[in-house]
PDB file of N, CA and C in Angstrom:
ATOM      1  N   MET P 292     344.546 -36.307 105.215  1.00  0.00           N
ATOM      2  CA  MET P 292     344.571 -36.161 106.615  1.00  0.00           C
ATOM      3  C   MET P 292     345.182 -36.796 107.265  1.00  0.00           C
ATOM      4  N   ALA P 293     346.188 -36.281 108.122  1.00  0.00           N
ATOM      5  CA  ALA P 293     346.952 -37.160 108.811  1.00  0.00           C
ATOM      6  C   ALA P 293     346.045 -37.852 110.028  1.00  0.00           C
ATOM      7  N   ALA P 294     346.463 -38.898 110.648  1.00  0.00           N
ATOM      8  CA  ALA P 294     345.864 -39.667 111.622  1.00  0.00           C
ATOM      9  C   ALA P 294     345.462 -38.753 112.898  1.00  0.00           C
ATOM     10  N   ALA P 295     346.311 -37.879 113.269  1.00  0.00           N
ATOM     11  CA  ALA P 295     346.112 -37.304 114.593  1.00  0.00           C
ATOM     12  C   ALA P 295     345.158 -36.295 114.291  1.00  0.00           C
ATOM     13  N   GLU P 296     345.054 -35.744 113.157  1.00  0.00           N
ATOM     14  CA  GLU P 296     344.008 -34.696 112.582  1.00  0.00           C
ATOM     15  C   GLU P 296     342.769 -35.525 112.392  1.00  0.00           C
ATOM     16  N   THR P 297     342.663 -36.751 112.043  1.00  0.00           N
ATOM     17  CA  THR P 297     341.628 -37.489 111.702  1.00  0.00           C
ATOM     18  C   THR P 297     340.923 -37.954 112.931  1.00  0.00           C
ATOM     19  N   ALA P 298     341.763 -38.057 114.103  1.00  0.00           N
ATOM     20  CA  ALA P 298     341.055 -38.493 115.274  1.00  0.00           C
ATOM     21  C   ALA P 298     340.344 -37.396 115.994  1.00  0.00           C
ATOM     22  N   ASN P 299     340.669 -36.150 115.928  1.00  0.00           N
ATOM     23  CA  ASN P 299     340.053 -34.999 116.207  1.00  0.00           C
ATOM     24  C   ASN P 299     339.192 -34.227 115.466  1.00  0.00           C
ATOM     25  N   ALA P 300     338.803 -34.725 114.108  1.00  0.00           N
ATOM     26  CA  ALA P 300     338.026 -34.249 113.322  1.00  0.00           C
ATOM     27  C   ALA P 300     336.460 -34.552 113.756  1.00  0.00           C
ATOM     28  N   PRO P 301     335.365 -33.757 113.473  1.00  0.00           N
ATOM     29  CA  PRO P 301     333.969 -34.134 113.768  1.00  0.00           C
ATOM     30  C   PRO P 301     333.920 -35.293 112.815  1.00  0.00           C
ATOM     31  N   LEU P 302     332.904 -36.022 113.327  1.00  0.00           N
ATOM     32  CA  LEU P 302     332.383 -37.467 112.617  1.00  0.00           C
ATOM     33  C   LEU P 302     331.316 -36.939 111.939  1.00  0.00           C
ATOM     34  N   LEU P 303     331.028 -37.016 110.628  1.00  0.00           N
ATOM     35  CA  LEU P 303     329.760 -36.604 109.941  1.00  0.00           C
ATOM     36  C   LEU P 303     328.960 -38.008 109.497  1.00  0.00           C
ATOM     37  N   LEU P 304     327.709 -37.907 110.095  1.00  0.00           N
ATOM     38  CA  LEU P 304     326.875 -39.383 109.860  1.00  0.00           C
ATOM     39  C   LEU P 304     325.671 -38.801 109.335  1.00  0.00           C
ATOM     40  N   ALA P 305     325.134 -39.643 108.413  1.00  0.00           N
ATOM     41  CA  ALA P 305     323.794 -39.382 107.665  1.00  0.00           C
ATOM     42  C   ALA P 305     322.717 -39.720 108.641  1.00  0.00           C
ATOM     43  N   ALA P 306     321.700 -38.594 108.739  1.00  0.00           N
ATOM     44  CA  ALA P 306     320.612 -38.879 109.689  1.00  0.00           C
ATOM     45  C   ALA P 306     319.494 -39.895 109.061  1.00  0.00           C
ATOM     46  N   ASN P 307     319.464 -40.737 110.164  1.00  0.00           N
ATOM     47  CA  ASN P 307     318.404 -41.675 109.669  1.00  0.00           C
ATOM     48  C   ASN P 307     316.985 -41.409 109.771  1.00  0.00           C
ATOM     49  N   ASP P 308     315.994 -42.322 109.358  1.00  0.00           N
ATOM     50  CA  ASP P 308     314.768 -42.227 109.218  1.00  0.00           C
ATOM     51  C   ASP P 308     313.998 -41.767 110.573  1.00  0.00           C
ATOM     52  N   ALA P 309     314.579 -42.396 111.603  1.00  0.00           N
ATOM     53  CA  ALA P 309     314.152 -42.191 113.002  1.00  0.00           C
ATOM     54  C   ALA P 309     314.573 -41.028 113.836  1.00  0.00           C
ATOM     55  N   ALA P 310     315.492 -39.867 112.967  1.00  0.00           N
ATOM     56  CA  ALA P 310     315.724 -38.476 113.452  1.00  0.00           C
ATOM     57  C   ALA P 310     314.371 -37.851 113.619  1.00  0.00           C
ATOM     58  N   PRO P 311     314.540 -36.910 114.791  1.00  0.00           N
ATOM     59  CA  PRO P 311     313.465 -35.752 114.836  1.00  0.00           C
ATOM     60  C   PRO P 311     313.513 -34.880 113.520  1.00  0.00           C
ATOM     61  N   THR P 312     312.050 -34.542 113.540  1.00  0.00           N
ATOM     62  CA  THR P 312     312.207 -33.433 112.159  1.00  0.00           C
ATOM     63  C   THR P 312     311.453 -31.976 112.873  1.00  0.00           C
ATOM     64  N   GLY P 313     311.482 -31.900 114.277  1.00  0.00           N
ATOM     65  CA  GLY P 313     310.745 -30.985 115.013  1.00  0.00           C
ATOM     66  C   GLY P 313     310.751 -30.936 116.338  1.00  0.00           C
ATOM     67  N   GLY P 314     310.545 -29.644 116.756  1.00  0.00           N
ATOM     68  CA  GLY P 314     310.354 -29.555 118.324  1.00  0.00           C
ATOM     69  C   GLY P 314     310.071 -28.232 118.957  1.00  0.00           C
ATOM     70  N   LYS P 315     310.032 -28.011 120.212  1.00  0.00           N
ATOM     71  CA  LYS P 315     309.850 -26.658 120.646  1.00  0.00           C
ATOM     72  C   LYS P 315     311.037 -26.062 121.013  1.00  0.00           C
ATOM     73  N   VAL P 316     311.349 -24.760 120.804  1.00  0.00           N
ATOM     74  CA  VAL P 316     312.455 -24.043 121.021  1.00  0.00           C
ATOM     75  C   VAL P 316     312.894 -24.213 122.594  1.00  0.00           C
ATOM     76  N   VAL P 317     313.923 -24.401 122.942  1.00  0.00           N
ATOM     77  CA  VAL P 317     314.166 -24.139 124.666  1.00  0.00           C
ATOM     78  C   VAL P 317     315.243 -23.079 124.747  1.00  0.00           C
ATOM     79  N   SER P 318     316.214 -23.168 123.804  1.00  0.00           N
ATOM     80  CA  SER P 318     317.072 -21.816 123.812  1.00  0.00           C
ATOM     81  C   SER P 318     317.430 -21.667 122.480  1.00  0.00           C
ATOM     82  N   THR P 319     317.974 -20.487 122.170  1.00  0.00           N
ATOM     83  CA  THR P 319     318.878 -20.254 120.860  1.00  0.00           C
ATOM     84  C   THR P 319     320.140 -19.479 120.778  1.00  0.00           C
ATOM     85  N   ALA P 320     320.975 -19.360 119.787  1.00  0.00           N
ATOM     86  CA  ALA P 320     322.088 -18.668 119.905  1.00  0.00           C
ATOM     87  C   ALA P 320     322.622 -18.417 118.434  1.00  0.00           C
ATOM     88  N   GLU P 321     323.017 -17.405 118.236  1.00  0.00           N
ATOM     89  CA  GLU P 321     323.307 -16.953 116.638  1.00  0.00           C
ATOM     90  C   GLU P 321     324.882 -16.764 116.615  1.00  0.00           C
ATOM     91  N   ALA P 322     325.542 -17.452 115.528  1.00  0.00           N
ATOM     92  CA  ALA P 322     326.953 -17.499 115.319  1.00  0.00           C
ATOM     93  C   ALA P 322     327.081 -17.612 113.799  1.00  0.00           C
ATOM     94  N   ALA P 323     328.077 -17.032 113.132  1.00  0.00           N
ATOM     95  CA  ALA P 323     328.505 -17.170 111.869  1.00  0.00           C
ATOM     96  C   ALA P 323     327.465 -17.770 110.514  1.00  0.00           C
ATOM     97  N   GLY P 324     326.435 -16.747 110.737  1.00  0.00           N
ATOM     98  CA  GLY P 324     325.426 -17.090 109.724  1.00  0.00           C
ATOM     99  C   GLY P 324     324.313 -18.264 110.055  1.00  0.00           C
ATOM    100  N   TYR P 325     324.299 -18.696 111.041  1.00  0.00           N
ATOM    101  CA  TYR P 325     323.556 -20.057 111.648  1.00  0.00           C
ATOM    102  C   TYR P 325     322.517 -19.555 112.876  1.00  0.00           C
ATOM    103  N   THR P 326     321.642 -20.132 112.978  1.00  0.00           N
ATOM    104  CA  THR P 326     320.933 -20.017 114.299  1.00  0.00           C
ATOM    105  C   THR P 326     320.862 -21.730 114.918  1.00  0.00           C
ATOM    106  N   TYR P 327     321.410 -21.656 116.295  1.00  0.00           N
ATOM    107  CA  TYR P 327     321.479 -22.685 116.873  1.00  0.00           C
ATOM    108  C   TYR P 327     320.395 -22.850 117.572  1.00  0.00           C
ATOM    109  N   MET P 328     319.705 -23.965 117.617  1.00  0.00           N
ATOM    110  CA  MET P 328     318.395 -23.970 118.345  1.00  0.00           C
ATOM    111  C   MET P 328     318.447 -25.194 119.502  1.00  0.00           C
ATOM    112  N   GLU P 329     318.392 -25.299 120.795  1.00  0.00           N
ATOM    113  CA  GLU P 329     318.125 -26.459 121.626  1.00  0.00           C
ATOM    114  C   GLU P 329     316.583 -26.811 121.356  1.00  0.00           C
ATOM    115  N   LEU P 330     316.321 -27.899 121.175  1.00  0.00           N
ATOM    116  CA  LEU P 330     314.750 -28.221 121.049  1.00  0.00           C
ATOM    117  C   LEU P 330     314.453 -29.264 121.736  1.00  0.00           C
ATOM    118  N   SER P 331     313.137 -29.360 122.204  1.00  0.00           N
ATOM    119  CA  SER P 331     312.678 -30.479 123.057  1.00  0.00           C
ATOM    120  C   SER P 331     311.719 -31.279 122.055  1.00  0.00           C
ATOM    121  N   ALA P 332     312.069 -32.650 121.776  1.00  0.00           N
ATOM    122  CA  ALA P 332     311.053 -33.269 120.921  1.00  0.00           C
ATOM    123  C   ALA P 332     309.574 -33.573 121.914  1.00  0.00           C
ATOM    124  N   ALA P 333     308.930 -34.259 121.102  1.00  0.00           N
ATOM    125  CA  ALA P 333     307.333 -34.599 121.703  1.00  0.00           C
ATOM    126  C   ALA P 333     307.644 -35.465 123.047  1.00  0.00           C
ATOM    127  N   ASP P 334     308.796 -36.417 123.008  1.00  0.00           N
ATOM    128  CA  ASP P 334     309.106 -37.164 124.078  1.00  0.00           C
ATOM    129  C   ASP P 334     309.779 -36.736 125.163  1.00  0.00           C
ATOM    130  N   GLY P 335     309.926 -35.468 125.150  1.00  0.00           N
ATOM    131  CA  GLY P 335     310.690 -34.752 126.081  1.00  0.00           C
ATOM    132  C   GLY P 335     312.206 -34.505 125.918  1.00  0.00           C
ATOM    133  N   LYS P 336     312.789 -35.621 124.954  1.00  0.00           N
ATOM    134  CA  LYS P 336     314.494 -35.473 124.964  1.00  0.00           C
ATOM    135  C   LYS P 336     314.709 -34.143 124.393  1.00  0.00           C
ATOM    136  N   LYS P 337     315.835 -33.607 124.729  1.00  0.00           N
ATOM    137  CA  LYS P 337     316.426 -32.175 124.020  1.00  0.00           C
ATOM    138  C   LYS P 337     317.520 -32.727 123.233  1.00  0.00           C
ATOM    139  N   PHE P 338     317.827 -31.795 122.216  1.00  0.00           N
ATOM    140  CA  PHE P 338     318.595 -31.919 121.131  1.00  0.00           C
ATOM    141  C   PHE P 338     318.783 -30.525 120.765  1.00  0.00           C
ATOM    142  N   TRP P 339     320.075 -30.343 119.855  1.00  0.00           N
ATOM    143  CA  TRP P 339     320.465 -29.436 119.313  1.00  0.00           C
ATOM    144  C   TRP P 339     320.629 -29.240 117.531  1.00  0.00           C
ATOM    145  N   ILE P 340     320.194 -28.379 117.208  1.00  0.00           N
ATOM    146  CA  ILE P 340     320.290 -27.949 115.630  1.00  0.00           C
ATOM    147  C   ILE P 340     320.956 -26.832 115.234  1.00  0.00           C
ATOM    148  N   ALA P 341     321.360 -26.807 114.123  1.00  0.00           N
ATOM    149  CA  ALA P 341     321.784 -25.465 113.348  1.00  0.00           C
ATOM    150  C   ALA P 341     321.567 -25.558 112.161  1.00  0.00           C
ATOM    151  N   ALA P 342     320.722 -24.160 111.801  1.00  0.00           N
ATOM    152  CA  ALA P 342     319.963 -23.791 110.668  1.00  0.00           C
ATOM    153  C   ALA P 342     320.727 -22.490 110.035  1.00  0.00           C
ATOM    154  N   PRO P 343     320.231 -22.284 108.726  1.00  0.00           N
ATOM    155  CA  PRO P 343     320.810 -20.800 108.285  1.00  0.00           C
ATOM    156  C   PRO P 343     319.995 -19.733 109.075  1.00  0.00           C
ATOM    157  N   THR P 344     320.414 -18.820 109.178  1.00  0.00           N
ATOM    158  CA  THR P 344     319.737 -17.787 110.213  1.00  0.00           C
ATOM    159  C   THR P 344     318.211 -17.746 109.943  1.00  0.00           C
ATOM    160  N   THR P 345     317.400 -17.958 111.164  1.00  0.00           N
ATOM    161  CA  THR P 345     316.245 -18.259 111.060  1.00  0.00           C
ATOM    162  C   THR P 345     315.532 -17.342 112.554  1.00  0.00           C
ATOM    163  N   LYS P 346     314.784 -16.739 112.256  1.00  0.00           N
ATOM    164  CA  LYS P 346     313.813 -16.138 113.193  1.00  0.00           C
ATOM    165  C   LYS P 346     313.126 -16.895 114.027  1.00  0.00           C
ATOM    166  N   VAL P 347     313.622 -17.060 115.267  1.00  0.00           N
ATOM    167  CA  VAL P 347     312.752 -17.795 116.246  1.00  0.00           C
ATOM    168  C   VAL P 347     313.041 -17.416 117.537  1.00  0.00           C
ATOM    169  N   LYS P 348     312.029 -17.685 118.678  1.00  0.00           N
ATOM    170  CA  LYS P 348     312.020 -17.502 119.668  1.00  0.00           C
ATOM    171  C   LYS P 348     311.551 -18.557 120.847  1.00  0.00           C
ATOM    172  N   VAL P 349     312.383 -18.749 122.179  1.00  0.00           N
ATOM    173  CA  VAL P 349     311.993 -19.631 123.177  1.00  0.00           C
ATOM    174  C   VAL P 349     310.293 -19.877 122.922  1.00  0.00           C
ATOM    175  N   GLY P 350     309.974 -21.121 122.943  1.00  0.00           N
ATOM    176  CA  GLY P 350     308.566 -21.405 123.039  1.00  0.00           C
ATOM    177  C   GLY P 350     307.869 -21.582 121.693  1.00  0.00           C
ATOM    178  N   ASP P 351     308.667 -21.385 120.443  1.00  0.00           N
ATOM    179  CA  ASP P 351     308.263 -21.526 119.144  1.00  0.00           C
ATOM    180  C   ASP P 351     308.298 -23.031 119.016  1.00  0.00           C
ATOM    181  N   MET P 352     307.320 -23.631 118.129  1.00  0.00           N
ATOM    182  CA  MET P 352     307.499 -24.999 117.442  1.00  0.00           C
ATOM    183  C   MET P 352     308.145 -24.865 116.228  1.00  0.00           C
ATOM    184  N   VAL P 353     309.267 -25.554 115.779  1.00  0.00           N
ATOM    185  CA  VAL P 353     310.111 -25.560 114.823  1.00  0.00           C
ATOM    186  C   VAL P 353     309.925 -26.863 113.719  1.00  0.00           C
ATOM    187  N   ARG P 354     309.963 -26.848 112.742  1.00  0.00           N
ATOM    188  CA  ARG P 354     309.898 -28.187 111.681  1.00  0.00           C
ATOM    189  C   ARG P 354     311.242 -27.814 111.083  1.00  0.00           C
ATOM    190  N   PHE P 355     312.079 -29.023 110.890  1.00  0.00           N
ATOM    191  CA  PHE P 355     313.051 -28.542 109.649  1.00  0.00           C
ATOM    192  C   PHE P 355     313.334 -30.058 108.883  1.00  0.00           C
ATOM    193  N   ASN P 356     314.040 -29.957 108.061  1.00  0.00           N
ATOM    194  CA  ASN P 356     314.490 -30.981 107.112  1.00  0.00           C
ATOM    195  C   ASN P 356     315.872 -31.088 106.658  1.00  0.00           C
ATOM    196  N   ASP P 357     315.988 -32.079 106.095  1.00  0.00           N
ATOM    197  CA  ASP P 357     317.489 -32.684 105.612  1.00  0.00           C
ATOM    198  C   ASP P 357     318.480 -32.301 106.504  1.00  0.00           C
ATOM    199  N   SER P 358     318.447 -33.173 107.343  1.00  0.00           N
ATOM    200  CA  SER P 358     319.674 -33.039 108.656  1.00  0.00           C
ATOM    201  C   SER P 358     320.722 -33.798 108.338  1.00  0.00           C
ATOM    202  N   MET P 359     321.749 -33.722 109.030  1.00  0.00           N
ATOM    203  CA  MET P 359     323.015 -34.261 108.806  1.00  0.00           C
ATOM    204  C   MET P 359     323.598 -34.214 110.414  1.00  0.00           C
ATOM    205  N   VAL P 360     323.872 -35.261 111.056  1.00  0.00           N
ATOM    206  CA  VAL P 360     324.507 -35.486 112.193  1.00  0.00           C
ATOM    207  C   VAL P 360     325.815 -35.289 112.574  1.00  0.00           C
ATOM    208  N   MET P 361     326.569 -34.311 113.363  1.00  0.00           N
ATOM    209  CA  MET P 361     327.691 -34.092 113.694  1.00  0.00           C
ATOM    210  C   MET P 361     327.950 -34.339 115.161  1.00  0.00           C
ATOM    211  N   THR P 362     328.882 -35.184 115.485  1.00  0.00           N
ATOM    212  CA  THR P 362     329.357 -35.294 116.751  1.00  0.00           C
ATOM    213  C   THR P 362     330.476 -34.583 117.054  1.00  0.00           C
ATOM    214  N   ASN P 363     330.857 -34.056 118.403  1.00  0.00           N
ATOM    215  CA  ASN P 363     332.114 -33.068 119.026  1.00  0.00           C
ATOM    216  C   ASN P 363     332.222 -32.026 118.136  1.00  0.00           C
ATOM    217  N   PHE P 364     331.016 -31.426 117.678  1.00  0.00           N
ATOM    218  CA  PHE P 364     331.179 -30.463 116.817  1.00  0.00           C
ATOM    219  C   PHE P 364     331.337 -29.314 117.720  1.00  0.00           C
ATOM    220  N   ALA P 365     332.867 -28.471 117.334  1.00  0.00           N
ATOM    221  CA  ALA P 365     333.276 -27.326 118.104  1.00  0.00           C
ATOM    222  C   ALA P 365     332.772 -26.092 117.454  1.00  0.00           C
ATOM    223  N   SER P 366     331.875 -25.467 117.916  1.00  0.00           N
ATOM    224  CA  SER P 366     331.498 -24.066 117.372  1.00  0.00           C
ATOM    225  C   SER P 366     332.590 -22.655 117.774  1.00  0.00           C
ATOM    226  N   LYS P 367     333.310 -22.283 116.796  1.00  0.00           N
ATOM    227  CA  LYS P 367     334.402 -21.471 117.551  1.00  0.00           C
ATOM    228  C   LYS P 367     333.531 -20.022 117.728  1.00  0.00           C
ATOM    229  N   GLY P 368     332.462 -19.827 117.014  1.00  0.00           N
ATOM    230  CA  GLY P 368     331.711 -18.632 117.188  1.00  0.00           C
ATOM    231  C   GLY P 368     331.028 -18.713 118.634  1.00  0.00           C
ATOM    232  N   LEU P 369     330.546 -19.680 119.232  1.00  0.00           N
ATOM    233  CA  LEU P 369     329.613 -19.965 120.408  1.00  0.00           C
ATOM    234  C   LEU P 369     330.750 -20.520 121.552  1.00  0.00           C
ATOM    235  N   LYS P 370     332.347 -20.878 121.051  1.00  0.00           N
ATOM    236  CA  LYS P 370     333.302 -21.122 122.080  1.00  0.00           C
ATOM    237  C   LYS P 370     332.458 -22.327 122.882  1.00  0.00           C
ATOM    238  N   ARG P 371     332.144 -23.088 122.218  1.00  0.00           N
ATOM    239  CA  ARG P 371     331.408 -24.427 122.480  1.00  0.00           C
ATOM    240  C   ARG P 371     331.406 -25.645 121.950  1.00  0.00           C
ATOM    241  N   THR P 372     331.627 -26.950 122.627  1.00  0.00           N
ATOM    242  CA  THR P 372     331.339 -27.947 121.765  1.00  0.00           C
ATOM    243  C   THR P 372     330.155 -28.830 122.024  1.00  0.00           C
ATOM    244  N   PHE P 373     329.349 -28.904 120.846  1.00  0.00           N
ATOM    245  CA  PHE P 373     328.383 -29.863 120.852  1.00  0.00           C
ATOM    246  C   PHE P 373     328.455 -31.612 120.854  1.00  0.00           C
ATOM    247  N   ASP P 374     328.017 -32.052 121.814  1.00  0.00           N
ATOM    248  CA  ASP P 374     328.203 -33.661 121.706  1.00  0.00           C
ATOM    249  C   ASP P 374     327.662 -34.028 120.627  1.00  0.00           C
ATOM    250  N   THR P 375     326.441 -33.543 120.195  1.00  0.00           N
ATOM    251  CA  THR P 375     325.882 -33.962 118.786  1.00  0.00           C
ATOM    252  C   THR P 375     324.956 -32.864 118.667  1.00  0.00           C
ATOM    253  N   ILE P 376     325.003 -32.516 117.355  1.00  0.00           N
ATOM    254  CA  ILE P 376     324.241 -31.652 116.759  1.00  0.00           C
ATOM    255  C   ILE P 376     323.715 -31.937 115.333  1.00  0.00           C
ATOM    256  N   LEU P 377     322.633 -31.676 114.914  1.00  0.00           N
ATOM    257  CA  LEU P 377     321.913 -31.806 113.516  1.00  0.00           C
ATOM    258  C   LEU P 377     321.925 -30.360 112.886  1.00  0.00           C
ATOM    259  N   PHE P 378     322.724 -30.540 111.620  1.00  0.00           N
ATOM    260  CA  PHE P 378     322.818 -29.302 110.608  1.00  0.00           C
ATOM    261  C   PHE P 378     321.868 -29.656 109.724  1.00  0.00           C
ATOM    262  N   VAL P 379     320.953 -28.701 109.578  1.00  0.00           N
ATOM    263  CA  VAL P 379     319.705 -28.765 108.749  1.00  0.00           C
ATOM    264  C   VAL P 379     319.763 -27.749 107.667  1.00  0.00           C
ATOM    265  N   SER P 380     319.280 -27.951 106.499  1.00  0.00           N
ATOM    266  CA  SER P 380     319.183 -27.326 105.153  1.00  0.00           C
ATOM    267  C   SER P 380     318.297 -25.936 105.517  1.00  0.00           C
ATOM    268  N   SER P 381     317.025 -26.161 106.287  1.00  0.00           N
ATOM    269  CA  SER P 381     316.194 -25.079 106.629  1.00  0.00           C
ATOM    270  C   SER P 381     315.511 -25.394 107.976  1.00  0.00           C
ATOM    271  N   ALA P 382     314.794 -24.350 108.840  1.00  0.00           N
ATOM    272  CA  ALA P 382     313.935 -24.740 109.761  1.00  0.00           C
ATOM    273  C   ALA P 382     312.702 -23.475 109.391  1.00  0.00           C
ATOM    274  N   SER P 383     311.745 -23.716 110.009  1.00  0.00           N
ATOM    275  CA  SER P 383     310.768 -22.708 110.194  1.00  0.00           C
ATOM    276  C   SER P 383     309.735 -23.054 111.238  1.00  0.00           C
ATOM    277  N   VAL P 384     309.224 -21.989 111.740  1.00  0.00           N
ATOM    278  CA  VAL P 384     308.382 -21.764 112.892  1.00  0.00           C
ATOM    279  C   VAL P 384     306.771 -22.435 112.261  1.00  0.00           C
ATOM    280  N   VAL P 385     306.441 -23.246 113.063  1.00  0.00           N
ATOM    281  CA  VAL P 385     304.950 -23.866 112.586  1.00  0.00           C
ATOM    282  C   VAL P 385     303.881 -23.194 113.366  1.00  0.00           C
ATOM    283  N   LYS P 386     302.879 -22.456 112.932  1.00  0.00           N
ATOM    284  CA  LYS P 386     301.902 -21.688 113.268  1.00  0.00           C
ATOM    285  C   LYS P 386     300.811 -22.628 113.884  1.00  0.00           C
TER     286      LYS P 386
END
């Protein structure tokens, strides 16, 4: 990859043990086989995750696992760039 391409590529980082594992759904969007969810953690901080298509609605409590952090991730389907987003292997509604 050329230096110019590397400078613009999303940075992929392994999530650490302090990363959240769930939250309350604040907003959602669907694109390219993924459900994007803005979640509010127990401490009130908001963050975004992207999971394989998942049926959720605003207000649901969601748990997820196996996350990887992407920074400056540009979603072509949503036509927006996320400063930071967690890509997760699965997400489920907690009842």
